[in-house]
GROMACS .gro file of C-alpha atoms in nm:
model
  304
    1MET     CA    1  -7.440 -10.581   5.202
    2ARG     CA    2  -7.624 -10.660   5.527
    3ASN     CA    3  -7.497 -10.334   5.682
    4LEU     CA    4  -7.607 -10.141   5.373
    5LEU     CA    5  -7.956 -10.292   5.393
    6LEU     CA    6  -7.968 -10.198   5.760
    7ALA     CA    7  -7.871  -9.841   5.675
    8VAL     CA    8  -8.144  -9.823   5.412
    9ALA     CA    9  -8.397  -9.954   5.666
   10LEU     CA   10  -8.293  -9.692   5.918
   11LEU     CA   11  -8.344  -9.418   5.658
   12ALA     CA   12  -8.702  -9.535   5.623
   13LEU     CA   13  -8.779  -9.472   5.991
   14PRO     CA   14  -8.980  -9.158   6.072
   15VAL     CA   15  -8.794  -8.846   6.176
   16HIS     CA   16  -8.875  -8.747   6.533
   17ALA     CA   17  -8.943  -8.391   6.638
   18GLY     CA   18  -8.625  -8.192   6.682
   19GLU     CA   19  -8.420  -8.419   6.457
   20PRO     CA   20  -8.286  -8.269   6.133
   21ALA     CA   21  -8.448  -8.404   5.818
   22PRO     CA   22  -8.221  -8.630   5.611
   23VAL     CA   23  -8.033  -8.446   5.337
   24PRO     CA   24  -8.149  -8.569   4.993
   25SER     CA   25  -7.910  -8.760   4.773
   26PRO     CA   26  -7.827  -8.642   4.418
   27GLY     CA   27  -8.064  -8.902   4.277
   28GLU     CA   28  -8.345  -8.786   4.502
   29ILE     CA   29  -8.289  -8.425   4.397
   30ALA     CA   30  -8.310  -8.521   4.030
   31ALA     CA   31  -8.620  -8.734   4.088
   32ALA     CA   32  -8.792  -8.441   4.262
   33ALA     CA   33  -8.715  -8.192   3.983
   34PRO     CA   34  -9.033  -8.052   3.825
   35ALA     CA   35  -9.128  -8.161   3.474
   36SER     CA   36  -9.040  -7.812   3.348
   37ASP     CA   37  -8.674  -7.877   3.437
   38TRP     CA   38  -8.648  -8.170   3.194
   39ILE     CA   39  -8.563  -8.131   2.825
   40ALA     CA   40  -8.664  -8.386   2.562
   41ILE     CA   41  -8.389  -8.531   2.341
   42ALA     CA   42  -8.492  -8.508   1.976
   43PRO     CA   43  -8.523  -8.846   1.798
   44SER     CA   44  -8.310  -8.701   1.518
   45ASP     CA   45  -8.024  -8.672   1.768
   46MET     CA   46  -8.033  -9.037   1.880
   47LEU     CA   47  -7.850  -9.327   1.722
   48VAL     CA   48  -7.993  -9.674   1.795
   49MET     CA   49  -7.758  -9.972   1.781
   50ASP     CA   50  -7.897 -10.326   1.802
   51LEU     CA   51  -7.642 -10.594   1.880
   52ALA     CA   52  -7.709 -10.963   1.821
   53PRO     CA   53  -7.907 -11.113   2.112
   54ASP     CA   54  -7.707 -11.242   2.407
   55ALA     CA   55  -7.653 -11.610   2.489
   56LYS     CA   56  -7.999 -11.627   2.647
   57GLY     CA   57  -8.165 -11.474   2.343
   58LYS     CA   58  -8.230 -11.137   2.504
   59PRO     CA   59  -8.211 -10.830   2.277
   60ARG     CA   60  -7.928 -10.581   2.331
   61ARG     CA   61  -8.004 -10.222   2.233
   62VAL     CA   62  -7.769  -9.927   2.284
   63VAL     CA   63  -7.894  -9.570   2.242
   64ILE     CA   64  -7.645  -9.291   2.170
   65GLN     CA   65  -7.718  -8.918   2.188
   66LEU     CA   66  -7.521  -8.725   1.927
   67MET     CA   67  -7.322  -8.416   2.019
   68PRO     CA   68  -7.497  -8.083   1.948
   69PRO     CA   69  -7.341  -7.793   1.755
   70PRO     CA   70  -7.085  -7.649   1.743
   71PHE     CA   71  -6.886  -7.958   1.839
   72SER     CA   72  -6.777  -8.244   1.608
   73GLN     CA   73  -7.036  -8.164   1.342
   74GLY     CA   74  -6.824  -8.283   1.046
   75TRP     CA   75  -6.794  -8.632   1.195
   76ILE     CA   76  -7.158  -8.633   1.304
   77GLY     CA   77  -7.265  -8.546   0.949
   78ASN     CA   78  -7.071  -8.852   0.833
   79ILE     CA   79  -7.232  -9.067   1.103
   80ARG     CA   80  -7.578  -8.962   0.987
   81LYS     CA   81  -7.487  -9.063   0.629
   82LEU     CA   82  -7.347  -9.396   0.746
   83ALA     CA   83  -7.664  -9.470   0.943
   84ALA     CA   84  -7.888  -9.369   0.651
   85ALA     CA   85  -7.691  -9.605   0.424
   86HIS     CA   86  -7.728  -9.891   0.677
   87TRP     CA   87  -7.351  -9.918   0.654
   88TRP     CA   88  -7.304 -10.071   1.000
   89ASP     CA   89  -7.546 -10.360   0.936
   90GLY     CA   90  -7.341 -10.679   0.955
   91THR     CA   91  -7.037 -10.513   1.114
   92ALA     CA   92  -6.927 -10.595   1.469
   93VAL     CA   93  -6.783 -10.491   1.802
   94THR     CA   94  -6.420 -10.570   1.734
   95ARG     CA   95  -6.238 -10.451   2.045
   96VAL     CA   96  -6.314 -10.443   2.417
   97GLN     CA   97  -6.027 -10.324   2.634
   98ASP     CA   98  -6.069 -10.348   3.009
   99ASN     CA   99  -6.122 -10.016   3.189
  100TYR     CA  100  -6.101  -9.833   2.858
  101VAL     CA  101  -6.326  -9.870   2.550
  102ALA     CA  102  -6.553 -10.094   2.345
  103GLN     CA  103  -6.501 -10.028   1.973
  104TRP     CA  104  -6.702 -10.124   1.666
  105GLY     CA  105  -6.683 -10.104   1.287
  106ASP     CA  106  -6.597 -10.319   0.987
  107PRO     CA  107  -6.373 -10.610   1.097
  108THR     CA  108  -6.242 -10.655   0.742
  109GLU     CA  109  -6.161 -10.283   0.700
  110LYS     CA  110  -6.260 -10.334   0.334
  111LYS     CA  111  -6.629 -10.242   0.329
  112PRO     CA  112  -6.681  -9.948   0.090
  113LEU     CA  113  -6.788  -9.628   0.259
  114PRO     CA  114  -7.084  -9.423   0.137
  115GLU     CA  115  -7.010  -9.140  -0.101
  116ARG     CA  116  -6.975  -8.778   0.005
  117LEU     CA  117  -6.826  -8.837   0.349
  118VAL     CA  118  -6.616  -8.538   0.449
  119THR     CA  119  -6.260  -8.531   0.576
  120VAL     CA  120  -6.259  -8.336   0.900
  121PRO     CA  121  -5.949  -8.135   0.996
  122GLU     CA  122  -5.774  -8.179   1.330
  123SER     CA  123  -5.858  -7.818   1.411
  124ASP     CA  124  -6.219  -7.929   1.464
  125TYR     CA  125  -6.127  -8.120   1.780
  126VAL     CA  126  -6.176  -7.783   1.952
  127GLN     CA  127  -6.397  -7.483   1.890
  128ARG     CA  128  -6.338  -7.114   1.954
  129VAL     CA  129  -6.547  -6.995   2.247
  130PRO     CA  130  -6.827  -6.766   2.122
  131ALA     CA  131  -6.819  -6.414   2.260
  132ALA     CA  132  -7.156  -6.475   2.428
  133GLU     CA  133  -7.007  -6.769   2.621
  134GLU     CA  134  -6.683  -6.602   2.733
  135GLY     CA  135  -6.642  -6.632   3.107
  136GLN     CA  136  -6.946  -6.859   3.139
  137LEU     CA  137  -6.763  -7.183   3.213
  138GLY     CA  138  -6.643  -7.249   3.564
  139ARG     CA  139  -6.970  -7.184   3.748
  140LEU     CA  140  -6.954  -7.531   3.910
  141GLY     CA  141  -6.621  -7.443   4.070
  142LEU     CA  142  -6.444  -7.757   3.948
  143VAL     CA  143  -6.069  -7.807   3.951
  144ASP     CA  144  -5.960  -7.971   3.627
  145SER     CA  145  -5.622  -8.133   3.562
  146TYR     CA  146  -5.658  -8.120   3.182
  147ALA     CA  147  -5.777  -7.764   3.119
  148GLU     CA  148  -5.804  -7.421   3.274
  149THR     CA  149  -6.165  -7.489   3.362
  150ALA     CA  150  -6.443  -7.741   3.309
  151ASP     CA  151  -6.818  -7.714   3.331
  152ILE     CA  152  -7.144  -7.858   3.202
  153ARG     CA  153  -7.321  -7.647   2.939
  154ASP     CA  154  -7.652  -7.733   2.772
  155GLY     CA  155  -7.632  -8.084   2.913
  156TRP     CA  156  -7.274  -8.168   2.805
  157PRO     CA  157  -6.941  -8.173   2.993
  158LEU     CA  158  -6.693  -7.931   2.839
  159ALA     CA  159  -6.342  -7.810   2.912
  160GLN     CA  160  -6.177  -7.482   2.819
  161SER     CA  161  -5.833  -7.327   2.796
  162GLY     CA  162  -5.781  -6.980   2.656
  163ASP     CA  163  -6.006  -6.908   2.358
  164TYR     CA  164  -6.099  -7.272   2.292
  165TRP     CA  165  -6.334  -7.529   2.441
  166TRP     CA  166  -6.406  -7.893   2.365
  167PRO     CA  167  -6.618  -8.193   2.478
  168VAL     CA  168  -6.450  -8.431   2.720
  169HIS     CA  169  -6.414  -8.807   2.752
  170CYS     CA  170  -6.632  -8.917   3.044
  171TYR     CA  171  -6.775  -9.264   3.105
  172GLY     CA  172  -7.011  -9.350   2.820
  173ALA     CA  173  -6.863  -9.092   2.581
  174VAL     CA  174  -6.861  -9.201   2.216
  175GLY     CA  175  -6.563  -9.109   1.998
  176VAL     CA  176  -6.427  -9.162   1.649
  177GLY     CA  177  -6.153  -9.419   1.597
  178ARG     CA  178  -5.863  -9.306   1.379
  179ASN     CA  179  -5.518  -9.399   1.257
  180MET     CA  180  -5.204  -9.190   1.304
  181SER     CA  181  -5.220  -8.811   1.255
  182PRO     CA  182  -5.319  -8.638   1.031
  183ASP     CA  183  -5.597  -8.897   0.992
  184THR     CA  184  -5.903  -8.796   1.197
  185GLY     CA  185  -6.132  -9.088   1.119
  186SER     CA  186  -6.447  -9.087   0.910
  187GLY     CA  187  -6.693  -9.185   1.184
  188ALA     CA  188  -6.727  -9.542   1.055
  189GLU     CA  189  -6.513  -9.669   1.345
  190LEU     CA  190  -6.661  -9.567   1.680
  191TYR     CA  191  -6.592  -9.648   2.044
  192ALA     CA  192  -6.760  -9.597   2.380
  193VAL     CA  193  -6.572  -9.533   2.703
  194ILE     CA  194  -6.642  -9.820   2.945
  195GLY     CA  195  -6.386  -9.742   3.213
  196HIS     CA  196  -6.213  -9.459   3.396
  197ALA     CA  197  -6.248  -9.135   3.201
  198PRO     CA  198  -5.954  -9.124   2.952
  199ARG     CA  199  -5.920  -8.747   2.954
  200HIS     CA  200  -5.581  -8.769   2.783
  201LEU     CA  201  -5.778  -8.836   2.463
  202ASP     CA  202  -5.943  -8.492   2.480
  203ARG     CA  203  -5.845  -8.276   2.179
  204ASN     CA  204  -5.681  -8.580   2.020
  205ILE     CA  205  -5.991  -8.771   1.909
  206ALA     CA  206  -6.338  -8.643   1.822
  207VAL     CA  207  -6.610  -8.691   2.084
  208VAL     CA  208  -6.937  -8.727   1.892
  209GLY     CA  209  -7.188  -8.831   2.156
  210ARG     CA  210  -7.261  -9.041   2.463
  211VAL     CA  211  -7.441  -9.363   2.546
  212ILE     CA  212  -7.767  -9.279   2.724
  213SER     CA  213  -7.910  -9.630   2.743
  214GLY     CA  214  -7.768  -9.981   2.720
  215ILE     CA  215  -7.409  -9.913   2.823
  216GLU     CA  216  -7.421 -10.245   3.009
  217HIS     CA  217  -7.439 -10.426   2.675
  218LEU     CA  218  -7.094 -10.287   2.593
  219SER     CA  219  -6.926 -10.270   2.933
  220SER     CA  220  -7.010 -10.633   3.016
  221LEU     CA  221  -6.870 -10.783   2.695
  222PRO     CA  222  -6.578 -11.026   2.721
  223ARG     CA  223  -6.243 -10.850   2.703
  224GLY     CA  224  -6.046 -10.901   2.385
  225THR     CA  225  -5.750 -11.134   2.398
  226GLY     CA  226  -5.538 -10.948   2.142
  227ASP     CA  227  -5.329 -10.634   2.179
  228LEU     CA  228  -5.529 -10.338   2.313
  229GLY     CA  229  -5.830 -10.561   2.367
  230VAL     CA  230  -5.884 -10.646   2.000
  231TYR     CA  231  -6.078 -10.969   1.948
  232ALA     CA  232  -5.812 -11.199   1.808
  233ARG     CA  233  -6.060 -11.441   1.649
  234ALA     CA  234  -6.362 -11.366   1.434
  235GLU     CA  235  -6.588 -11.580   1.656
  236GLU     CA  236  -6.515 -11.348   1.950
  237GLN     CA  237  -6.661 -11.047   1.772
  238VAL     CA  238  -7.010 -10.931   1.868
  239PRO     CA  239  -7.230 -10.890   1.557
  240ILE     CA  240  -7.416 -10.564   1.498
  241LEU     CA  241  -7.760 -10.617   1.351
  242SER     CA  242  -7.824 -10.252   1.269
  243ILE     CA  243  -7.751  -9.891   1.359
  244ARG     CA  244  -8.019  -9.635   1.274
  245LEU     CA  245  -8.112  -9.280   1.354
  246ALA     CA  246  -8.418  -9.299   1.579
  247THR     CA  247  -8.619  -9.106   1.319
  248ASP     CA  248  -8.571  -9.398   1.076
  249LEU     CA  249  -8.746  -9.639   1.311
  250PRO     CA  250  -9.124  -9.685   1.328
  251ALA     CA  251  -9.278  -9.428   1.562
  252ALA     CA  252  -9.367  -9.692   1.819
  253GLU     CA  253  -9.006  -9.810   1.836
  254GLN     CA  254  -8.841  -9.470   1.865
  255PRO     CA  255  -8.674  -9.428   2.206
  256LYS     CA  256  -8.780  -9.131   2.416
  257PHE     CA  257  -8.546  -8.973   2.667
  258GLU     CA  258  -8.503  -8.640   2.843
  259TYR     CA  259  -8.224  -8.481   3.044
  260LEU     CA  260  -8.223  -8.251   3.343
  261SER     CA  261  -8.164  -7.896   3.224
  262THR     CA  262  -7.819  -7.791   3.337
  263ASN     CA  263  -7.944  -7.432   3.357
  264SER     CA  264  -8.205  -7.523   3.618
  265ASP     CA  265  -8.197  -7.470   3.993
  266SER     CA  266  -8.258  -7.844   4.030
  267PHE     CA  267  -7.934  -7.920   3.847
  268ALA     CA  268  -7.743  -7.667   4.058
  269ARG     CA  269  -7.862  -7.847   4.372
  270TYR     CA  270  -7.786  -8.184   4.214
  271ALA     CA  271  -7.432  -8.079   4.118
  272ASP     CA  272  -7.366  -7.942   4.467
  273ALA     CA  273  -7.486  -8.269   4.616
  274ARG     CA  274  -7.250  -8.462   4.388
  275LYS     CA  275  -6.961  -8.245   4.508
  276ASN     CA  276  -7.058  -8.264   4.874
  277ARG     CA  277  -7.237  -8.587   4.966
  278ARG     CA  278  -7.425  -8.505   5.286
  279ASP     CA  279  -7.690  -8.777   5.262
  280PRO     CA  280  -7.688  -9.017   5.559
  281PHE     CA  281  -7.455  -9.287   5.420
  282PHE     CA  282  -7.162  -9.045   5.386
  283ILE     CA  283  -6.933  -8.944   5.671
  284ALA     CA  284  -6.698  -8.689   5.511
  285PRO     CA  285  -6.816  -8.473   5.217
  286ALA     CA  286  -6.547  -8.465   4.950
  287GLY     CA  287  -6.574  -8.090   4.896
  288GLY     CA  288  -6.534  -8.120   4.520
  289ALA     CA  289  -6.585  -8.334   4.214
  290ASP     CA  290  -6.428  -8.413   3.881
  291ILE     CA  291  -6.627  -8.299   3.576
  292CYS     CA  292  -6.698  -8.666   3.496
  293ASN     CA  293  -6.831  -8.727   3.848
  294ILE     CA  294  -7.131  -8.504   3.779
  295PRO     CA  295  -7.313  -8.707   3.513
  296VAL     CA  296  -7.614  -8.527   3.370
  297PRO     CA  297  -7.932  -8.709   3.479
  298ILE     CA  298  -8.107  -8.872   3.181
  299ARG     CA  299  -8.430  -9.068   3.206
  300PRO     CA  300  -8.666  -9.253   2.970
  301VAL     CA  301  -9.002  -9.098   2.900
  302ALA     CA  302  -9.293  -9.328   2.971
  303ALA     CA  303  -9.521  -9.398   2.679
  304LYS     CA  304  -9.856  -9.220   2.700
   0.00000   0.00000   0.00000
């Protein structure tokens, strides 16, 4: 830590004439992006989960951005109905598996679901690539072990093989728990990735969103003592006070976030910097990056 602080102090020293200017880090590139490069996330696309306060009485809020069309819309329609019905109130985080997922839902598995939830077919794990998007993925030049190509489109990491593309499981991704095939889950049981990206789940479970704030309230929870990290005793479970669409909260309480447009020049520079770290701390640029190692910058919007 002392050496790191020394390195930071050295970076703060003035650059003398003839010396090359320090190369900006990915975070510095994102921070310098003009306001026009940032896109607001609609409140109707944010899910707000309030867990019971922690042991010190501090509130724990998790904000989830829902996946945009055309991906996972059947499940997301169900999630909107579940939130509108306040179905998750009084449920709990029931499973926390180290380096994998935190999962929540009804611990009793007996709570009646709202009416008119749809059953989504397994075919909806992927979508056919629209003609207008053919050949558009791959611009980041990533090598992907799970697909022919991977890229970030409209703010979301996607993978593609042949005529089909799909959202991928990166850190913070939110998916739908299910039983054995052909069950695809209703959306009542959800999980968030809190460890190494489990890309083997791609095309096998629906990705419906990502945590954009408060991931620490899930990733820091005690690991479950049962099989697959399930909390073996009811007292281990973490109560959920409520889950609401942001639009159902009072205006003053609605979270406000924006993401760096992935079509912008700022994002292109940011992505290149993530692939090739040239800022002063790094010695050898990696020369590449995994799709999940280029997280889209997301920031809160200050109240006016």
